[in-house]
PDB file of C-alpha atoms and ligand atoms in Angstrom:
ATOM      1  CA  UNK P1348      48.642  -1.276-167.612  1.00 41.00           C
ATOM      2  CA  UNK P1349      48.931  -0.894-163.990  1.00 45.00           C
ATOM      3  CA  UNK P1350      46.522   1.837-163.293  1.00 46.00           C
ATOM      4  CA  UNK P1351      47.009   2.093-159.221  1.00 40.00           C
ATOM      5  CA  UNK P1352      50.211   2.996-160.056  1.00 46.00           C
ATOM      6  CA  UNK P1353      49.778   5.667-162.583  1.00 45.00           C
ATOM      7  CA  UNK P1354      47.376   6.973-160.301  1.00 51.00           C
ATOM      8  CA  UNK P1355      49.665   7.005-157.197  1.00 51.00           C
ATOM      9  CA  UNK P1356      52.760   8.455-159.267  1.00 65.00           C
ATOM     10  CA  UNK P1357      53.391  12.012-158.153  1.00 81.00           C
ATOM     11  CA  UNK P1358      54.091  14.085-161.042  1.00 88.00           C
ATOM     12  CA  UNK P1359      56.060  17.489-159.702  1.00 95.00           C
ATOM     13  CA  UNK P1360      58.754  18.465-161.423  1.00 97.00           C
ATOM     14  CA  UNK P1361      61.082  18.086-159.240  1.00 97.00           C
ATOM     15  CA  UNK P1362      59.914  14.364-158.890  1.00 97.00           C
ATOM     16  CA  UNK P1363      59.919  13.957-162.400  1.00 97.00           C
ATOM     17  CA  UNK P1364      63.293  15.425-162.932  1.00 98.00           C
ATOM     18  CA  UNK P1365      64.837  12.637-160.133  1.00 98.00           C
ATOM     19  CA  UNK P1366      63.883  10.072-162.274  1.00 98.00           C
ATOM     20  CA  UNK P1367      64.630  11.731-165.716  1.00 98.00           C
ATOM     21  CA  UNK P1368      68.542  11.847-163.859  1.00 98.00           C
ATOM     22  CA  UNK P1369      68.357   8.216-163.170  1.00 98.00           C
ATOM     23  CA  UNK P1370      67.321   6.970-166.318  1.00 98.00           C
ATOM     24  CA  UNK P1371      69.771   9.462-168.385  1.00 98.00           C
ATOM     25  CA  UNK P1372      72.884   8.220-166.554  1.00 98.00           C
ATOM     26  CA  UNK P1373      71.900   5.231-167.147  1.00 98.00           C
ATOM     27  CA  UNK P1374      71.131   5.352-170.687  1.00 98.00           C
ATOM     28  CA  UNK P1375      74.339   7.736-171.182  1.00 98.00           C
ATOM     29  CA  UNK P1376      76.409   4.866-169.393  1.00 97.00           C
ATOM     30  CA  UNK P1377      74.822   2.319-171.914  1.00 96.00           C
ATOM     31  CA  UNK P1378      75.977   4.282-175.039  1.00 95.00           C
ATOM     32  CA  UNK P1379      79.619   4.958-173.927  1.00 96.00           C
ATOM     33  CA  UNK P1380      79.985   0.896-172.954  1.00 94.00           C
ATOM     34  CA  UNK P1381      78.080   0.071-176.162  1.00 91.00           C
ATOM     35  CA  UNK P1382      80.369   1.711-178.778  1.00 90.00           C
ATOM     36  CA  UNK P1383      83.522   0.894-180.077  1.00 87.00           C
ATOM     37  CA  UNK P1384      80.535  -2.458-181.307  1.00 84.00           C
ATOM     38  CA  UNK P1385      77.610  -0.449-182.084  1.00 80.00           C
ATOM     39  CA  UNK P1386      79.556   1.380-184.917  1.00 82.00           C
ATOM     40  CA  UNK P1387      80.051  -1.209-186.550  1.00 80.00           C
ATOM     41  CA  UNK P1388      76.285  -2.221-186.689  1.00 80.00           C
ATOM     42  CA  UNK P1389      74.643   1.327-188.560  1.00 80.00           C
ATOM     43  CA  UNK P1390      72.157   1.915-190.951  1.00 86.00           C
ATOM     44  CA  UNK P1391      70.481   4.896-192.135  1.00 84.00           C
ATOM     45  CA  UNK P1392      66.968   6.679-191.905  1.00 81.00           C
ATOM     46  CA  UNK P1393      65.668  10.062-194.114  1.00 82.00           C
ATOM     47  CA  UNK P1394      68.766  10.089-196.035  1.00 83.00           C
ATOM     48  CA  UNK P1395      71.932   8.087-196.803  1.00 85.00           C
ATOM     49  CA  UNK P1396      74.196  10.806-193.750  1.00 83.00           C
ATOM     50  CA  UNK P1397      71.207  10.364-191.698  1.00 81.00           C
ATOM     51  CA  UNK P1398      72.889   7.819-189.543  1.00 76.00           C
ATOM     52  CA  UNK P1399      71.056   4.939-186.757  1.00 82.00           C
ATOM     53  CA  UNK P1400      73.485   2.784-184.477  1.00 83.00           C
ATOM     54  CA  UNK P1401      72.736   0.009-182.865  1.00 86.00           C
ATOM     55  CA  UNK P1402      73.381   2.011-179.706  1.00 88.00           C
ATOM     56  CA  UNK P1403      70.918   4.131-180.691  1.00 86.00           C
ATOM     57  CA  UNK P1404      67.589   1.539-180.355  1.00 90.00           C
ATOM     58  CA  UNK P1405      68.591  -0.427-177.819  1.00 93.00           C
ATOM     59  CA  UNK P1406      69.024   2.611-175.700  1.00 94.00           C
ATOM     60  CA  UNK P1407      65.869   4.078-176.322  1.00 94.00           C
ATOM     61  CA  UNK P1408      64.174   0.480-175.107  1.00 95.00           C
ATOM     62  CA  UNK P1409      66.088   0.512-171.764  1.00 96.00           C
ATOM     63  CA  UNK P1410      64.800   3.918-171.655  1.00 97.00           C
ATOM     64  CA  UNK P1411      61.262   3.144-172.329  1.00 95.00           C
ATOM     65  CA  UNK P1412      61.306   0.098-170.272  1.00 95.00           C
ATOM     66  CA  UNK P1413      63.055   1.675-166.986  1.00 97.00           C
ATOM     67  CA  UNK P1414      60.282   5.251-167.240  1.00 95.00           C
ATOM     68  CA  UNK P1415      57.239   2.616-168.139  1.00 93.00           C
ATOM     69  CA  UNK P1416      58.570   0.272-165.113  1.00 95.00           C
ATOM     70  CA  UNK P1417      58.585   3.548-162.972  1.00 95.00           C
ATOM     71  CA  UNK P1418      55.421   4.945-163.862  1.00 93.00           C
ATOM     72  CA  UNK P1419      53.013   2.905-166.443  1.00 90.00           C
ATOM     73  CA  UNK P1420      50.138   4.715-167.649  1.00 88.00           C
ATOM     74  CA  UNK P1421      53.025   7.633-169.086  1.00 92.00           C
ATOM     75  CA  UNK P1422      53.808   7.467-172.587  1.00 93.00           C
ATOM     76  CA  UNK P1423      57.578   8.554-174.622  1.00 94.00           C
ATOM     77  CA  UNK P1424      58.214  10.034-177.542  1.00 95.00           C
ATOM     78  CA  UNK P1425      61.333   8.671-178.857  1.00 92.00           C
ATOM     79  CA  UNK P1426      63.592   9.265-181.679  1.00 85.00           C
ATOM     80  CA  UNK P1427      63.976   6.011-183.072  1.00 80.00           C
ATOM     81  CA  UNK P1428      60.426   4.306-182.264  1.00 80.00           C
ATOM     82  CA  UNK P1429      58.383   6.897-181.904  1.00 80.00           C
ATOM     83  CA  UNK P1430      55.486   6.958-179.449  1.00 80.00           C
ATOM     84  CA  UNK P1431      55.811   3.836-177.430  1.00 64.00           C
ATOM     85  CA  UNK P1432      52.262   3.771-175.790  1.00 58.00           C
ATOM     86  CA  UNK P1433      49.046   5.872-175.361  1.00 59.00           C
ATOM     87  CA  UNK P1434      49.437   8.082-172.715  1.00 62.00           C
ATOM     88  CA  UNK P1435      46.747   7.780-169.780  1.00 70.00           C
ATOM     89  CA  UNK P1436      44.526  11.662-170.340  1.00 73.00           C
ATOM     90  CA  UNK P1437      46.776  14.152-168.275  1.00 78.00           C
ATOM     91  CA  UNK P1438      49.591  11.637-167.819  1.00 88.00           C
ATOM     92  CA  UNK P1439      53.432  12.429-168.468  1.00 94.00           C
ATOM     93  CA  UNK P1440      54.947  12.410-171.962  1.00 94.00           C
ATOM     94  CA  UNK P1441      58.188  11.572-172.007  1.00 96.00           C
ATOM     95  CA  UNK P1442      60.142  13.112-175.147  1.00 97.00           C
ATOM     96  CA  UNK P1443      63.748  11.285-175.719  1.00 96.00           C
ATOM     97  CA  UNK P1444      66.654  11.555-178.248  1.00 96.00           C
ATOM     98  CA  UNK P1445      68.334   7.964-177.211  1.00 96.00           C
ATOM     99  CA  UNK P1446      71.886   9.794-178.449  1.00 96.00           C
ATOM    100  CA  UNK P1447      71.827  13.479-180.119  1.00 97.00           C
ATOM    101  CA  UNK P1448      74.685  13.807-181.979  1.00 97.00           C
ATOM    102  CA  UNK P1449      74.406  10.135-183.753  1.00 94.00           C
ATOM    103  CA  UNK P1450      77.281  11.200-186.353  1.00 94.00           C
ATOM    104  CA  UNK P1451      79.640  12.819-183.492  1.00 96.00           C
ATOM    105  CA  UNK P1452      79.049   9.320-181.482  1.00 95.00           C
ATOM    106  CA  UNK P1453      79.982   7.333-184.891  1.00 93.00           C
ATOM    107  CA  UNK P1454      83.369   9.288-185.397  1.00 94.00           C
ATOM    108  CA  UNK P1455      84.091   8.962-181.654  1.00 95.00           C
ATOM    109  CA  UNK P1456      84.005  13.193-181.270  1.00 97.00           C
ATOM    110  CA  UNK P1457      83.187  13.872-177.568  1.00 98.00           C
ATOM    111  CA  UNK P1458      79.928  15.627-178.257  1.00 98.00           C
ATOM    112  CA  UNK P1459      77.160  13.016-178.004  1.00 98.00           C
ATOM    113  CA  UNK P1460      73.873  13.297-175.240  1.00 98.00           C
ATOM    114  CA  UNK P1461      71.367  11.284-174.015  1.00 98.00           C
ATOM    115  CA  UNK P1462      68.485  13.930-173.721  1.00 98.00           C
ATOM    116  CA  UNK P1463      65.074  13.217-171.828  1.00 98.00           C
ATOM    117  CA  UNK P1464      62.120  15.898-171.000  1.00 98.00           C
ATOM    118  CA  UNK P1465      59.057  15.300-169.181  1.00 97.00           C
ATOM    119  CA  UNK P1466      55.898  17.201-171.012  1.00 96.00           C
ATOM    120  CA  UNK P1467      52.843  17.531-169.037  1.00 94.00           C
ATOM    121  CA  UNK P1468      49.556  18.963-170.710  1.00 90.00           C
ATOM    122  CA  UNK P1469      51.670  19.624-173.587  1.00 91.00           C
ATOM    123  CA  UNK P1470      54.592  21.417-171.617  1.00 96.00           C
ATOM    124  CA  UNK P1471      57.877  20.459-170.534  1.00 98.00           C
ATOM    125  CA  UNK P1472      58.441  20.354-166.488  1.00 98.00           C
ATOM    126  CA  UNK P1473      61.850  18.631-166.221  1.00 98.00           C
ATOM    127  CA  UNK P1474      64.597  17.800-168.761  1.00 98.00           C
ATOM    128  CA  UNK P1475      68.010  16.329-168.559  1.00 98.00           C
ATOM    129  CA  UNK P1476      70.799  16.574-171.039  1.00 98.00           C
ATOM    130  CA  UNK P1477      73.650  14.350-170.349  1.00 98.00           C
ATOM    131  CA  UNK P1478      76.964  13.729-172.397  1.00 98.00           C
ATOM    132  CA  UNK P1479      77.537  10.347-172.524  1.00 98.00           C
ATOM    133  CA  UNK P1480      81.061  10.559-173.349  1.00 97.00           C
ATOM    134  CA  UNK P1481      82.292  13.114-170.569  1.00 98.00           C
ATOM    135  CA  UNK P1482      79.027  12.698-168.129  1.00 98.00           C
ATOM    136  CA  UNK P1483      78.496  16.393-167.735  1.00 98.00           C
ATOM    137  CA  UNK P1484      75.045  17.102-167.274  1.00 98.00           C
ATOM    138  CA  UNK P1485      72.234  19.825-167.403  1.00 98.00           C
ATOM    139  CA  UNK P1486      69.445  20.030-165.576  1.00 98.00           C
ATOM    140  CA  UNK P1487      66.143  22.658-165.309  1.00 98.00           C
ATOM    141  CA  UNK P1488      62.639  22.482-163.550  1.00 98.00           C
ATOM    142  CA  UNK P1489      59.890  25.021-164.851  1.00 98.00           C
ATOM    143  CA  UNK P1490      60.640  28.039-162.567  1.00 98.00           C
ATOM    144  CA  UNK P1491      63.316  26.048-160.865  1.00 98.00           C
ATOM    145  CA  UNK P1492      66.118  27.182-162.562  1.00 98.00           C
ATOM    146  CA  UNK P1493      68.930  25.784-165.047  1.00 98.00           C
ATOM    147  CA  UNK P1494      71.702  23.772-163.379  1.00 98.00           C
ATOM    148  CA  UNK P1495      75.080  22.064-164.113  1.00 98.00           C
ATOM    149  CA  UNK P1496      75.805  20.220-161.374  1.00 93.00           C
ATOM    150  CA  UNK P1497      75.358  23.164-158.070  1.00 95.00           C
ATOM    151  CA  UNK P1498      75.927  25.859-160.552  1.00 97.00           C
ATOM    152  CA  UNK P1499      72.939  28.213-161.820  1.00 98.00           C
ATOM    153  CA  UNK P1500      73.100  28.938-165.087  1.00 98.00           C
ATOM    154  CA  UNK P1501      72.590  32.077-166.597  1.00 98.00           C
ATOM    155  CA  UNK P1502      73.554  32.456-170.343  1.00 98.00           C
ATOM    156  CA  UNK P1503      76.145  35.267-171.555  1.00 98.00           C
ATOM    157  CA  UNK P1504      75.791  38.557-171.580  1.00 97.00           C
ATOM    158  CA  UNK P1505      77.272  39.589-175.119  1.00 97.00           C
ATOM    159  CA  UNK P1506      78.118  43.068-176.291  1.00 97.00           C
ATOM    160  CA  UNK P1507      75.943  42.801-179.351  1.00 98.00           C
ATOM    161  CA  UNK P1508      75.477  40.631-182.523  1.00 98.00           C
ATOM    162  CA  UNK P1509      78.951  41.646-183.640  1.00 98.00           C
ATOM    163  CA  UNK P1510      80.771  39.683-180.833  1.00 98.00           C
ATOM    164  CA  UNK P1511      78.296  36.627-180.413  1.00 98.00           C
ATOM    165  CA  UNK P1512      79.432  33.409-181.272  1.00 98.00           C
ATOM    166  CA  UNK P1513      76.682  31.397-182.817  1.00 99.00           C
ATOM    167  CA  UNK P1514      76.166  28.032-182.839  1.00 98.00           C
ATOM    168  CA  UNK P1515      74.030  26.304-185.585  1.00 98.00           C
ATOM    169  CA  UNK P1516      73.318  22.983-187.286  1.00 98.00           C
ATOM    170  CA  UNK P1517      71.764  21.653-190.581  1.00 98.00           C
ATOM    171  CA  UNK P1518      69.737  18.910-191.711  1.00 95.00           C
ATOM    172  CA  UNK P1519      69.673  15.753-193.524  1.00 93.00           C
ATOM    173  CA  UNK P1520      68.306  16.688-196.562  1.00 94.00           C
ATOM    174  CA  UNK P1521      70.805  17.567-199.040  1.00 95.00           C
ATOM    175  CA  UNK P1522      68.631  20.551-200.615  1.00 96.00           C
ATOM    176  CA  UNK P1523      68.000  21.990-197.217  1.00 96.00           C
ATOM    177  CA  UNK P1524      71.347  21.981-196.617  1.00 97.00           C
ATOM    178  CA  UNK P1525      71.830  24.073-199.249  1.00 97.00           C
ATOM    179  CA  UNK P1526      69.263  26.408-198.295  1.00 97.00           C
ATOM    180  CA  UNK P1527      71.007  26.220-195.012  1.00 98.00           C
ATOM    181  CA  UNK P1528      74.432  26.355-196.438  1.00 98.00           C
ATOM    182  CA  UNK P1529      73.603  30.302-198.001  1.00 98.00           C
ATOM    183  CA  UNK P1530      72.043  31.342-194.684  1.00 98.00           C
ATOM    184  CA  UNK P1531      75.551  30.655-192.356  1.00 98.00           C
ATOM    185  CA  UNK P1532      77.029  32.438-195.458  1.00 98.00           C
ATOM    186  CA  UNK P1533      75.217  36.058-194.957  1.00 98.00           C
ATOM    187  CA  UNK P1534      74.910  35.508-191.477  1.00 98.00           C
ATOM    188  CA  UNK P1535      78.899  34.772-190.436  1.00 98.00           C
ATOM    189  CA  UNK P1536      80.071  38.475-191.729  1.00 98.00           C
ATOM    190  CA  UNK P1537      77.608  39.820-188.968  1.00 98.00           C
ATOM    191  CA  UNK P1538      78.362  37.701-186.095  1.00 98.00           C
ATOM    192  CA  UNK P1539      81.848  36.955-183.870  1.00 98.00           C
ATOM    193  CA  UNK P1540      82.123  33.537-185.617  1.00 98.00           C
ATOM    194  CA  UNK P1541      79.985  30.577-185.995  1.00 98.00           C
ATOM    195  CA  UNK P1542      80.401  27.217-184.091  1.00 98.00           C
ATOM    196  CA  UNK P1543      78.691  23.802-185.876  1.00 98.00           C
ATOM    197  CA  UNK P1544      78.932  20.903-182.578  1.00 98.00           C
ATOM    198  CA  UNK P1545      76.739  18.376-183.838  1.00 98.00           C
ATOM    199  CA  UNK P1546      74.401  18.096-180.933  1.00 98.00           C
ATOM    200  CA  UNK P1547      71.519  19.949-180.846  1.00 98.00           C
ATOM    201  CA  UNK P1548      70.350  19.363-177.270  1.00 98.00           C
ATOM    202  CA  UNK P1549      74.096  20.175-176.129  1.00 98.00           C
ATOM    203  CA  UNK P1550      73.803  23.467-178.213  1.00 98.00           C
ATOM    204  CA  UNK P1551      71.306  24.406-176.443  1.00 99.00           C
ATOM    205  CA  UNK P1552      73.213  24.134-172.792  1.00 99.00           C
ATOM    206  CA  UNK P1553      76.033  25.740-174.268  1.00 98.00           C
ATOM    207  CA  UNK P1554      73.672  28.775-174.702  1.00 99.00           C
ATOM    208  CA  UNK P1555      72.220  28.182-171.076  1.00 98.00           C
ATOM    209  CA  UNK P1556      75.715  28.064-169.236  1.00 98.00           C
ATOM    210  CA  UNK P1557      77.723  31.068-172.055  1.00 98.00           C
ATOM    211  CA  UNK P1558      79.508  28.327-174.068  1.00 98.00           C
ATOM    212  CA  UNK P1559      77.790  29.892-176.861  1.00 98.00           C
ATOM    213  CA  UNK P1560      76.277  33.258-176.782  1.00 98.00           C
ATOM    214  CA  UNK P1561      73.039  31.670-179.150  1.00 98.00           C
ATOM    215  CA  UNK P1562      72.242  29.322-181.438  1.00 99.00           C
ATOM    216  CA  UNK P1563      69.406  28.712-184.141  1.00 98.00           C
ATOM    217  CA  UNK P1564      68.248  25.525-186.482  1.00 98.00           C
ATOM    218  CA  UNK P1565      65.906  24.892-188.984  1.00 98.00           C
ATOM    219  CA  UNK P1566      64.101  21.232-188.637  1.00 97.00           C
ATOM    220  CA  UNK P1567      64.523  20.457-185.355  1.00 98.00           C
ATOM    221  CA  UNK P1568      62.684  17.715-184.012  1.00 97.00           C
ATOM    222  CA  UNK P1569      60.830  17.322-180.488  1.00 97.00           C
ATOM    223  CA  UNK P1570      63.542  14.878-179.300  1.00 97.00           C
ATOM    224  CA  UNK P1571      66.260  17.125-180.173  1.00 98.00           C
ATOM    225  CA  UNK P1572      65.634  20.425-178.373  1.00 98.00           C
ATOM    226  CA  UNK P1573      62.712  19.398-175.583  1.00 98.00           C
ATOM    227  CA  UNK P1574      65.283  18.862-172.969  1.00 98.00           C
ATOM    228  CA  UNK P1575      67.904  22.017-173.744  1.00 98.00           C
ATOM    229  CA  UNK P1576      65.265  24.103-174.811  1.00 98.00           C
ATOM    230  CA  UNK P1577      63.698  24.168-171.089  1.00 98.00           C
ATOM    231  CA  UNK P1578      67.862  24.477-170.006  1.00 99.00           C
ATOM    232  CA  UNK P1579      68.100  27.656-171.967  1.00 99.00           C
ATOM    233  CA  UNK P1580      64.601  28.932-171.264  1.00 98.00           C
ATOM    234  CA  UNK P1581      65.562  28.505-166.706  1.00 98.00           C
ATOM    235  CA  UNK P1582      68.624  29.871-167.797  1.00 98.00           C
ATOM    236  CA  UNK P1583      66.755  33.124-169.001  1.00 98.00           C
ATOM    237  CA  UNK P1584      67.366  32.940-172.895  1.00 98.00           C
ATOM    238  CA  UNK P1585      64.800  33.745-175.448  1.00 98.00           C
ATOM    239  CA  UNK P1586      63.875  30.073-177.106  1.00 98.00           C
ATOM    240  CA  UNK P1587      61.487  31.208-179.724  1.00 98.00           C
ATOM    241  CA  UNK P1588      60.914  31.334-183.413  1.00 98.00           C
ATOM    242  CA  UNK P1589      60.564  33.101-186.419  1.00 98.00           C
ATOM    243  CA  UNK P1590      58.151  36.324-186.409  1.00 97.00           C
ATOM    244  CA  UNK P1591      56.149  35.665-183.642  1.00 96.00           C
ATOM    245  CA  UNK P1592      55.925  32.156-183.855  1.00 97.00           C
ATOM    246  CA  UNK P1593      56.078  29.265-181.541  1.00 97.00           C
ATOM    247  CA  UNK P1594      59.973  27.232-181.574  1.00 98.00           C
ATOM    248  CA  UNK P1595      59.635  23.802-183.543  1.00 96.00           C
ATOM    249  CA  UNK P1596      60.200  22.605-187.175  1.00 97.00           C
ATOM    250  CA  UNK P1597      60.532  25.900-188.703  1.00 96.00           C
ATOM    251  CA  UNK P1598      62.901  27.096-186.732  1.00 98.00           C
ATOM    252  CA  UNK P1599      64.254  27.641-183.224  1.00 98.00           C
ATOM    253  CA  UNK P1600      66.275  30.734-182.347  1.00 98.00           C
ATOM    254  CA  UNK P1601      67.980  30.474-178.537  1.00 99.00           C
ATOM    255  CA  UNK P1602      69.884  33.644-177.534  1.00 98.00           C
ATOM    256  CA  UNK P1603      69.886  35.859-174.319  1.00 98.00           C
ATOM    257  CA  UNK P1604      67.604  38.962-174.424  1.00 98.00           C
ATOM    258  CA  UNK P1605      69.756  41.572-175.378  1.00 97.00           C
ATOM    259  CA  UNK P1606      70.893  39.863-178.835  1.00 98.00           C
ATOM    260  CA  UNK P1607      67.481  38.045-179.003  1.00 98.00           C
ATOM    261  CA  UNK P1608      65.700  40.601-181.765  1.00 98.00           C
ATOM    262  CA  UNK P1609      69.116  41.267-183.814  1.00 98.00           C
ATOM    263  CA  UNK P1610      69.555  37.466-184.529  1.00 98.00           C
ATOM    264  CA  UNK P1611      66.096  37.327-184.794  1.00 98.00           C
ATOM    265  CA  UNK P1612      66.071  40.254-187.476  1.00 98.00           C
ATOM    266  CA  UNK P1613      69.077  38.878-189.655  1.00 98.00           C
ATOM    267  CA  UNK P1614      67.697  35.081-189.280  1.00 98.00           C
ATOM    268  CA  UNK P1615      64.103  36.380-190.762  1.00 98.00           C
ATOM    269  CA  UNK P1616      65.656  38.758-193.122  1.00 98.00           C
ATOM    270  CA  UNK P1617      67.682  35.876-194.152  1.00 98.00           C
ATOM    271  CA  UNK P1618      64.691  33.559-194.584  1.00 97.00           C
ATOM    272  CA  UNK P1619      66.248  30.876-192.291  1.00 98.00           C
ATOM    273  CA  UNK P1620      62.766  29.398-191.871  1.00 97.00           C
ATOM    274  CA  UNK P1621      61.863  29.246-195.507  1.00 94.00           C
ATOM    275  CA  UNK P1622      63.452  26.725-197.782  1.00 90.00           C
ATOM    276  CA  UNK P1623      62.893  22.817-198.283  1.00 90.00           C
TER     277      UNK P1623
HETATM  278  C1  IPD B1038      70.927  15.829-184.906  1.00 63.32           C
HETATM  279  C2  IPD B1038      71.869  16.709-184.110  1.00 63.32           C
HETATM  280  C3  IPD B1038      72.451  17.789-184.994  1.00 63.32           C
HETATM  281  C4  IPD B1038      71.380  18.637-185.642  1.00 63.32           C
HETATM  282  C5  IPD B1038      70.424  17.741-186.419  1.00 63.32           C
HETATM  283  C6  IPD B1038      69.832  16.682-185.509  1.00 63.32           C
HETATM  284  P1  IPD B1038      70.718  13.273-184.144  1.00 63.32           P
HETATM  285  O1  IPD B1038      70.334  14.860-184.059  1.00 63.32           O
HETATM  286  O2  IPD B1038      71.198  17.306-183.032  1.00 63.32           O
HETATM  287  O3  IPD B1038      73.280  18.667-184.278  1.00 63.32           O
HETATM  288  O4  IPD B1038      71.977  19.555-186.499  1.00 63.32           O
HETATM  289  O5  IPD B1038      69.392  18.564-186.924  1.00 63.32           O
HETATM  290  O6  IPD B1038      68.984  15.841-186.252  1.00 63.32           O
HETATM  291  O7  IPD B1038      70.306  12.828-185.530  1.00 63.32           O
HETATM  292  O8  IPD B1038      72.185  13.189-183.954  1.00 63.32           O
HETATM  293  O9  IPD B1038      69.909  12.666-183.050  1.00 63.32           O
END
């Protein structure tokens, strides 16, 4: 542990963010190279669809080892290994999913992300989302704003629930699924149509830039939504949950402010957060 330099590493956003970028292209550029042989090397994790690539660990250590090389006393959350190392009191966490959208990557469906946040005091500053097959990327800063590339995002502006196009995604769990399964059911007679990408950090800058007008999931994890979720947030959407409730396991329900409460309504009415 190389204290001087945990000490001397500045820790503003925008700093942050610089390096997030670096490492993220990086990582993104390591997934694309490593797949047509990293498909062949999978195994599985909560359930027998729940897939793991090789891709998937060994980008999560280059990762880890190019943000603990940068700044040592930090610690990650990752996906695939969890927390890597006990974070110095009021140092960075780092929150990554190595590659969201493990099945897309596996089936070779252009939808795949290497998504990295930077949490400090328990919230995130800075978060990248990058697709490593096309290399588009998102970027935000608490009260900096929500960016692809020079552009500002800021969400859609949809008529009402009627015309939104929702996006949504389910689980691993087969009996969740279910649960999951009768929710899209009631919910796709009230809504423009329904959209299922298979990435939930790239869901959640589809909301950002108007790609989708709002999306919701039950089960999320950290890694999945850490980085998007501060996207859509800078990009002025509602990232919340279920009846007051902070956005995490439960549920999370990202949608601009004027469709916010409607979703919101059918969603809890619809007991989207209940369920295995
Ligand atoms: C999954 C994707 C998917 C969502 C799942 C996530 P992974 O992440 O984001 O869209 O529906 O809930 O687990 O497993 O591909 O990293």
């Amino acid at each position: 542990m190389n204290q001087f330099a945990a000490d001397r590493a500045p820790s503003t956003p925008a700093v942050l963010l610089d390096l997030a970028v670096r490492v993220a292209r990086e990582a993104a550029a390591t997934a694309r190279r490593m797949r047509a042989g990293a498909i062949g090397d999978v195994g599985t994790k909560s359930t027998a669809t729940d897939v793991v690539t090789a891709a998937d660990k060994a980008v999560e250590r280059q990762v880890v080892e190019a943000l603990l090389a940068a700044r040592p006393g930090d610690g990650v959350l990752g996906e695939e290994y969890g927390t890597s190392e006990t974070a110095q009191p009021g140092a960075v966490r780092w929150i990554l999913d190595p590659i969201d959208g493990t099945v897309n990557y596996l089936y070779g469906l252009p939808q795949y992300a290497v998504s990295l946040a930077a949490e400090l005091e328990g919230v995130v500053v800075a978060g990248v989302v990058v697709n490593a097959a096309t290399g588009d990327e998102w970027t935000a800063t608490r009260g900096g704003g929500a960016w692809r590339g020079d552009r500002r995002l800021r969400g859609s502006a949809p008529a009402g629930l009627g015309q939104a196009l929702i996006g949504t995604g389910f689980g691993y769990d087969a009996r969740r699924r279910a649960h999951q399964g009768r929710v899209v059911a009631e919910l796709l007679p009230q809504v423009r149509d329904i959209r299922r990408l298979g990435a939930a950090a790239l869901d959640l800058c589809a909301v950002a830039e108007g790609a989708l007008d709002g999306y919701y999931e039950k089960g999320l994890n950290p890694w999945d939504w850490a980085a998007g979720g501060l996207v859509a947030t800078e990009a002025g959407i509602t990232v919340a949950g279920l009846r007051g409730a902070a956005p995490g396991l439960d549920m999370l329900v990202a949608a601009p402010p004027v469709i916010f409460e409607p979703l919101h309504d059918a969603l809890a009415e619809l007991d989207a957060a209940g369920g295995p």
